[in-house]
Amino acid sequence: MDINFAKIVRVGKVSSTNPAAMTVRVTFPDEAGLVSDDLHVLCQGSKLDKDYWMPDVGEQVVCLFLPNGRNTGYCLGTFFSKVDKPPAGAGQTKRIIKHNGDFELECTGNVRIKGANIYLN
């Protein structure tokens, strides 16, 4: 079987999101008008340690399609670019710089917050 890797790994822009299903639809600039089927968004945990994140509409994403066609695939995630640059001072710490909407933290153990100053509103 000949595999065309240019059709398996693709870069596109999110055209719509389905947060309840954790899927996105993606358009591809090299194929005008082509919109993917729903693609599951990969996350860091889905069973006991749940991680939830959805890319924004218009955000660039890397997608992986199965070699049997364009209908089954996954959104691997987003990436920084010349237009959307990493935050200043980004280091080895996971950071959420800006988030629009609600944010929920749930754990069964202790929560420790350390910092020179901690501001709660």
Short mmCIF file of N, CA and C in Angstrom, two decimals:
data_model
loop_
_atom_site.label_atom_id
_atom_site.label_comp_id
_atom_site.label_asym_id
_atom_site.label_seq_id
_atom_site.Cartn_x
_atom_site.Cartn_y
_atom_site.Cartn_z
N MET A 1 0.84 -1.18 0.00
CA MET A 1 0.00 0.00 0.00
C MET A 1 0.88 1.23 0.00
N ASP A 2 0.65 2.13 -0.94
CA ASP A 2 1.36 3.40 -0.98
C ASP A 2 0.70 4.37 -0.01
N ILE A 3 1.49 4.98 0.84
CA ILE A 3 0.96 5.93 1.82
C ILE A 3 1.44 7.32 1.48
N ASN A 4 0.52 8.25 1.34
CA ASN A 4 0.84 9.64 1.05
C ASN A 4 0.85 10.41 2.38
N PHE A 5 2.03 10.59 2.96
CA PHE A 5 2.13 11.23 4.27
C PHE A 5 1.65 12.68 4.25
N ALA A 6 1.67 13.32 3.10
CA ALA A 6 1.17 14.69 3.00
C ALA A 6 -0.33 14.74 3.25
N LYS A 7 -1.02 13.63 3.09
CA LYS A 7 -2.46 13.58 3.35
C LYS A 7 -2.77 12.99 4.72
N ILE A 8 -1.77 12.40 5.37
CA ILE A 8 -1.99 11.80 6.69
C ILE A 8 -1.74 12.81 7.79
N VAL A 9 -0.66 13.56 7.71
CA VAL A 9 -0.37 14.61 8.69
C VAL A 9 -0.63 15.94 8.00
N ARG A 10 -1.60 16.71 8.53
CA ARG A 10 -2.02 17.94 7.87
C ARG A 10 -2.09 19.08 8.87
N VAL A 11 -1.82 20.29 8.39
CA VAL A 11 -1.98 21.50 9.19
C VAL A 11 -3.17 22.26 8.63
N GLY A 12 -4.06 22.66 9.52
CA GLY A 12 -5.25 23.40 9.11
C GLY A 12 -5.70 24.35 10.19
N LYS A 13 -6.88 24.94 10.00
CA LYS A 13 -7.44 25.86 10.99
C LYS A 13 -8.78 25.33 11.46
N VAL A 14 -9.02 25.46 12.75
CA VAL A 14 -10.28 25.00 13.33
C VAL A 14 -11.41 25.86 12.78
N SER A 15 -12.44 25.20 12.24
CA SER A 15 -13.59 25.93 11.71
C SER A 15 -14.78 25.86 12.66
N SER A 16 -14.86 24.80 13.47
CA SER A 16 -15.93 24.70 14.47
C SER A 16 -15.51 23.73 15.56
N THR A 17 -16.15 23.87 16.72
CA THR A 17 -15.84 22.99 17.85
C THR A 17 -17.12 22.38 18.39
N ASN A 18 -16.99 21.21 18.96
CA ASN A 18 -18.08 20.54 19.66
C ASN A 18 -17.54 20.17 21.04
N PRO A 19 -17.64 21.10 22.01
CA PRO A 19 -17.05 20.86 23.32
C PRO A 19 -17.60 19.63 24.04
N ALA A 20 -18.88 19.33 23.87
CA ALA A 20 -19.47 18.17 24.56
C ALA A 20 -18.83 16.87 24.09
N ALA A 21 -18.51 16.77 22.80
CA ALA A 21 -17.88 15.56 22.25
C ALA A 21 -16.37 15.66 22.22
N MET A 22 -15.82 16.84 22.52
CA MET A 22 -14.40 17.15 22.45
C MET A 22 -13.86 16.84 21.05
N THR A 23 -14.57 17.41 20.05
CA THR A 23 -14.17 17.26 18.66
C THR A 23 -14.12 18.63 17.99
N VAL A 24 -13.38 18.69 16.89
CA VAL A 24 -13.30 19.90 16.07
C VAL A 24 -13.47 19.51 14.61
N ARG A 25 -13.84 20.49 13.82
CA ARG A 25 -13.78 20.37 12.36
C ARG A 25 -12.72 21.34 11.89
N VAL A 26 -11.98 20.96 10.87
CA VAL A 26 -10.80 21.72 10.45
C VAL A 26 -10.85 21.96 8.94
N THR A 27 -10.47 23.18 8.53
CA THR A 27 -10.32 23.48 7.11
C THR A 27 -8.84 23.48 6.78
N PHE A 28 -8.54 23.21 5.51
CA PHE A 28 -7.16 23.11 5.07
C PHE A 28 -6.91 24.11 3.94
N PRO A 29 -5.92 24.99 4.09
CA PRO A 29 -5.71 26.07 3.12
C PRO A 29 -5.34 25.58 1.72
N ASP A 30 -4.74 24.39 1.62
CA ASP A 30 -4.34 23.89 0.31
C ASP A 30 -5.50 23.24 -0.46
N GLU A 31 -6.64 23.08 0.20
CA GLU A 31 -7.81 22.50 -0.46
C GLU A 31 -9.02 23.36 -0.11
N ALA A 32 -9.24 24.38 -0.91
CA ALA A 32 -10.31 25.35 -0.64
C ALA A 32 -11.65 24.65 -0.47
N GLY A 33 -12.31 24.98 0.61
CA GLY A 33 -13.64 24.44 0.86
C GLY A 33 -13.68 23.09 1.54
N LEU A 34 -12.53 22.41 1.68
CA LEU A 34 -12.53 21.11 2.33
C LEU A 34 -12.60 21.29 3.84
N VAL A 35 -13.61 20.67 4.45
CA VAL A 35 -13.76 20.68 5.90
C VAL A 35 -13.74 19.23 6.36
N SER A 36 -12.96 18.95 7.38
CA SER A 36 -12.87 17.58 7.89
C SER A 36 -14.17 17.18 8.56
N ASP A 37 -14.31 15.88 8.77
CA ASP A 37 -15.35 15.39 9.67
C ASP A 37 -14.92 15.75 11.09
N ASP A 38 -15.73 15.39 12.07
CA ASP A 38 -15.35 15.64 13.47
C ASP A 38 -14.08 14.87 13.79
N LEU A 39 -13.09 15.59 14.33
CA LEU A 39 -11.82 15.00 14.74
C LEU A 39 -11.72 15.08 16.25
N HIS A 40 -11.42 13.97 16.90
CA HIS A 40 -11.24 13.98 18.35
C HIS A 40 -9.98 14.76 18.70
N VAL A 41 -10.08 15.59 19.73
CA VAL A 41 -8.94 16.38 20.20
C VAL A 41 -8.18 15.54 21.23
N LEU A 42 -6.89 15.34 21.00
CA LEU A 42 -6.10 14.57 21.97
C LEU A 42 -5.93 15.36 23.26
N CYS A 43 -5.84 14.65 24.35
CA CYS A 43 -5.67 15.28 25.66
C CYS A 43 -4.65 14.47 26.45
N GLN A 44 -4.34 14.93 27.66
CA GLN A 44 -3.32 14.26 28.46
C GLN A 44 -3.89 13.22 29.42
N GLY A 45 -5.19 13.13 29.51
CA GLY A 45 -5.81 12.13 30.38
C GLY A 45 -7.31 12.13 30.17
N SER A 46 -7.92 10.93 30.18
CA SER A 46 -9.37 10.86 29.97
C SER A 46 -10.06 9.88 30.89
N LYS A 47 -9.33 9.13 31.69
CA LYS A 47 -9.97 8.14 32.56
C LYS A 47 -10.06 8.67 33.98
N LEU A 48 -9.01 8.54 34.75
CA LEU A 48 -9.03 9.01 36.13
C LEU A 48 -8.53 10.44 36.25
N ASP A 49 -7.42 10.74 35.60
CA ASP A 49 -6.87 12.10 35.62
C ASP A 49 -7.31 12.80 34.34
N LYS A 50 -8.43 13.48 34.42
CA LYS A 50 -9.02 14.09 33.23
C LYS A 50 -8.38 15.44 32.93
N ASP A 51 -8.07 15.64 31.65
CA ASP A 51 -7.53 16.90 31.16
C ASP A 51 -8.43 17.33 30.02
N TYR A 52 -8.90 18.56 30.05
CA TYR A 52 -9.83 19.03 29.02
C TYR A 52 -9.33 20.35 28.46
N TRP A 53 -9.26 20.41 27.14
CA TRP A 53 -8.83 21.63 26.47
C TRP A 53 -9.36 21.57 25.05
N MET A 54 -9.88 22.69 24.57
CA MET A 54 -10.37 22.79 23.19
C MET A 54 -9.65 23.93 22.50
N PRO A 55 -9.18 23.72 21.27
CA PRO A 55 -8.59 24.83 20.52
C PRO A 55 -9.69 25.82 20.12
N ASP A 56 -9.28 27.04 19.84
CA ASP A 56 -10.21 28.09 19.43
C ASP A 56 -10.51 27.99 17.94
N VAL A 57 -11.69 28.46 17.55
CA VAL A 57 -12.00 28.57 16.13
C VAL A 57 -10.99 29.53 15.52
N GLY A 58 -10.42 29.18 14.39
CA GLY A 58 -9.40 29.98 13.71
C GLY A 58 -7.98 29.63 14.12
N GLU A 59 -7.81 28.78 15.13
CA GLU A 59 -6.48 28.41 15.60
C GLU A 59 -5.89 27.32 14.70
N GLN A 60 -4.58 27.41 14.42
CA GLN A 60 -3.90 26.40 13.63
C GLN A 60 -3.71 25.13 14.44
N VAL A 61 -3.93 24.00 13.81
CA VAL A 61 -3.78 22.71 14.48
C VAL A 61 -3.08 21.73 13.55
N VAL A 62 -2.47 20.73 14.15
CA VAL A 62 -1.88 19.62 13.42
C VAL A 62 -2.84 18.44 13.55
N CYS A 63 -3.17 17.83 12.42
CA CYS A 63 -4.13 16.73 12.41
C CYS A 63 -3.47 15.47 11.86
N LEU A 64 -3.92 14.34 12.36
CA LEU A 64 -3.44 13.05 11.90
C LEU A 64 -4.63 12.25 11.40
N PHE A 65 -4.56 11.83 10.14
CA PHE A 65 -5.64 11.05 9.54
C PHE A 65 -5.18 9.62 9.32
N LEU A 66 -6.10 8.69 9.46
CA LEU A 66 -5.78 7.30 9.17
C LEU A 66 -5.61 7.15 7.66
N PRO A 67 -4.76 6.23 7.22
CA PRO A 67 -4.45 6.15 5.78
C PRO A 67 -5.61 5.65 4.92
N ASN A 68 -6.73 5.24 5.53
CA ASN A 68 -7.84 4.71 4.74
C ASN A 68 -8.81 5.79 4.27
N GLY A 69 -8.47 7.06 4.46
CA GLY A 69 -9.35 8.12 3.98
C GLY A 69 -9.28 9.35 4.86
N ARG A 70 -10.11 10.35 4.55
CA ARG A 70 -10.07 11.61 5.28
C ARG A 70 -11.16 11.72 6.33
N ASN A 71 -11.89 10.65 6.56
CA ASN A 71 -13.01 10.75 7.49
C ASN A 71 -12.63 10.45 8.93
N THR A 72 -11.60 9.68 9.15
CA THR A 72 -11.22 9.31 10.51
C THR A 72 -9.87 9.92 10.84
N GLY A 73 -9.85 10.71 11.90
CA GLY A 73 -8.59 11.34 12.27
C GLY A 73 -8.65 11.98 13.64
N TYR A 74 -7.57 12.64 14.02
CA TYR A 74 -7.43 13.23 15.34
C TYR A 74 -6.78 14.60 15.22
N CYS A 75 -7.16 15.50 16.09
CA CYS A 75 -6.50 16.79 16.22
C CYS A 75 -5.43 16.61 17.28
N LEU A 76 -4.16 16.69 16.87
CA LEU A 76 -3.05 16.45 17.79
C LEU A 76 -2.79 17.63 18.70
N GLY A 77 -3.11 18.84 18.25
CA GLY A 77 -2.90 20.02 19.08
C GLY A 77 -2.52 21.22 18.25
N THR A 78 -2.22 22.29 18.93
CA THR A 78 -1.85 23.55 18.29
C THR A 78 -0.35 23.77 18.42
N PHE A 79 0.12 24.86 17.84
CA PHE A 79 1.55 25.17 17.92
C PHE A 79 1.73 26.67 17.80
N PHE A 80 2.84 27.16 18.33
CA PHE A 80 3.17 28.57 18.20
C PHE A 80 3.74 28.84 16.82
N SER A 81 3.57 30.07 16.35
CA SER A 81 4.04 30.45 15.02
C SER A 81 4.55 31.88 15.06
N LYS A 82 4.92 32.42 13.91
CA LYS A 82 5.35 33.81 13.84
C LYS A 82 4.22 34.75 14.24
N VAL A 83 2.99 34.38 13.94
CA VAL A 83 1.83 35.20 14.28
C VAL A 83 1.45 35.02 15.75
N ASP A 84 1.34 33.77 16.19
CA ASP A 84 0.99 33.44 17.58
C ASP A 84 2.24 32.94 18.28
N LYS A 85 2.94 33.86 18.93
CA LYS A 85 4.24 33.57 19.53
C LYS A 85 4.08 33.04 20.96
N PRO A 86 5.08 32.29 21.44
CA PRO A 86 5.06 31.85 22.84
C PRO A 86 5.08 33.06 23.77
N PRO A 87 4.53 32.91 24.97
CA PRO A 87 4.54 34.03 25.91
C PRO A 87 5.95 34.39 26.34
N ALA A 88 6.16 35.65 26.63
CA ALA A 88 7.47 36.11 27.11
C ALA A 88 7.81 35.39 28.40
N GLY A 89 9.04 34.98 28.53
CA GLY A 89 9.49 34.32 29.75
C GLY A 89 9.04 32.88 29.89
N ALA A 90 8.53 32.29 28.80
CA ALA A 90 8.09 30.89 28.87
C ALA A 90 9.28 30.00 29.20
N GLY A 91 9.10 29.16 30.17
CA GLY A 91 10.17 28.24 30.58
C GLY A 91 9.66 26.82 30.62
N GLN A 92 10.10 26.07 31.60
CA GLN A 92 9.74 24.66 31.71
C GLN A 92 8.46 24.42 32.50
N THR A 93 7.78 25.47 32.94
CA THR A 93 6.57 25.32 33.73
C THR A 93 5.34 25.39 32.85
N LYS A 94 4.38 24.49 33.09
CA LYS A 94 3.12 24.56 32.36
C LYS A 94 2.39 25.81 32.81
N ARG A 95 1.97 26.61 31.84
CA ARG A 95 1.36 27.89 32.17
C ARG A 95 0.08 28.08 31.37
N ILE A 96 -0.90 28.63 32.02
CA ILE A 96 -2.09 29.11 31.34
C ILE A 96 -2.03 30.61 31.46
N ILE A 97 -1.71 31.28 30.38
CA ILE A 97 -1.48 32.72 30.42
C ILE A 97 -2.80 33.47 30.39
N LYS A 98 -3.69 33.05 29.52
CA LYS A 98 -4.97 33.72 29.40
C LYS A 98 -6.02 32.68 29.07
N HIS A 99 -7.14 32.77 29.74
CA HIS A 99 -8.22 31.83 29.48
C HIS A 99 -9.53 32.59 29.52
N ASN A 100 -10.31 32.46 28.48
CA ASN A 100 -11.63 33.09 28.44
C ASN A 100 -12.67 32.05 28.84
N GLY A 101 -13.47 32.36 29.83
CA GLY A 101 -14.49 31.42 30.27
C GLY A 101 -14.17 30.86 31.64
N ASP A 102 -14.89 29.84 32.01
CA ASP A 102 -14.75 29.23 33.33
C ASP A 102 -13.51 28.35 33.39
N PHE A 103 -13.02 28.16 34.59
CA PHE A 103 -11.86 27.29 34.84
C PHE A 103 -12.18 26.48 36.09
N GLU A 104 -12.01 25.19 36.02
CA GLU A 104 -12.34 24.32 37.14
C GLU A 104 -11.13 23.46 37.49
N LEU A 105 -10.86 23.37 38.78
CA LEU A 105 -9.79 22.51 39.28
C LEU A 105 -10.42 21.57 40.30
N GLU A 106 -10.26 20.28 40.09
CA GLU A 106 -10.83 19.30 41.00
C GLU A 106 -9.79 18.23 41.27
N CYS A 107 -9.56 17.94 42.54
CA CYS A 107 -8.62 16.87 42.88
C CYS A 107 -9.08 16.21 44.17
N THR A 108 -8.58 15.01 44.42
CA THR A 108 -8.95 14.29 45.64
C THR A 108 -7.89 14.43 46.72
N GLY A 109 -6.79 15.10 46.39
CA GLY A 109 -5.71 15.31 47.35
C GLY A 109 -5.59 16.77 47.73
N ASN A 110 -4.43 17.13 48.22
CA ASN A 110 -4.16 18.50 48.62
C ASN A 110 -3.86 19.39 47.42
N VAL A 111 -4.15 20.67 47.56
CA VAL A 111 -3.78 21.66 46.56
C VAL A 111 -2.82 22.62 47.23
N ARG A 112 -1.65 22.78 46.66
CA ARG A 112 -0.65 23.70 47.20
C ARG A 112 -0.41 24.80 46.19
N ILE A 113 -0.46 26.02 46.66
CA ILE A 113 -0.16 27.16 45.81
C ILE A 113 0.98 27.90 46.47
N LYS A 114 2.09 28.05 45.76
CA LYS A 114 3.24 28.74 46.31
C LYS A 114 3.56 29.94 45.44
N GLY A 115 3.92 31.01 46.05
CA GLY A 115 4.31 32.19 45.30
C GLY A 115 4.64 33.32 46.24
N ALA A 116 5.40 34.28 45.75
CA ALA A 116 5.74 35.46 46.57
C ALA A 116 4.47 36.18 46.99
N ASN A 117 3.54 36.33 46.07
CA ASN A 117 2.24 36.95 46.35
C ASN A 117 1.16 36.14 45.65
N ILE A 118 0.08 35.86 46.34
CA ILE A 118 -1.04 35.14 45.75
C ILE A 118 -2.28 36.01 45.92
N TYR A 119 -2.92 36.32 44.82
CA TYR A 119 -4.10 37.19 44.82
C TYR A 119 -5.31 36.37 44.44
N LEU A 120 -6.31 36.38 45.29
CA LEU A 120 -7.57 35.68 45.01
C LEU A 120 -8.67 36.72 44.95
N ASN A 121 -9.50 36.61 43.96
CA ASN A 121 -10.61 37.54 43.80
C ASN A 121 -11.89 36.84 44.11
#
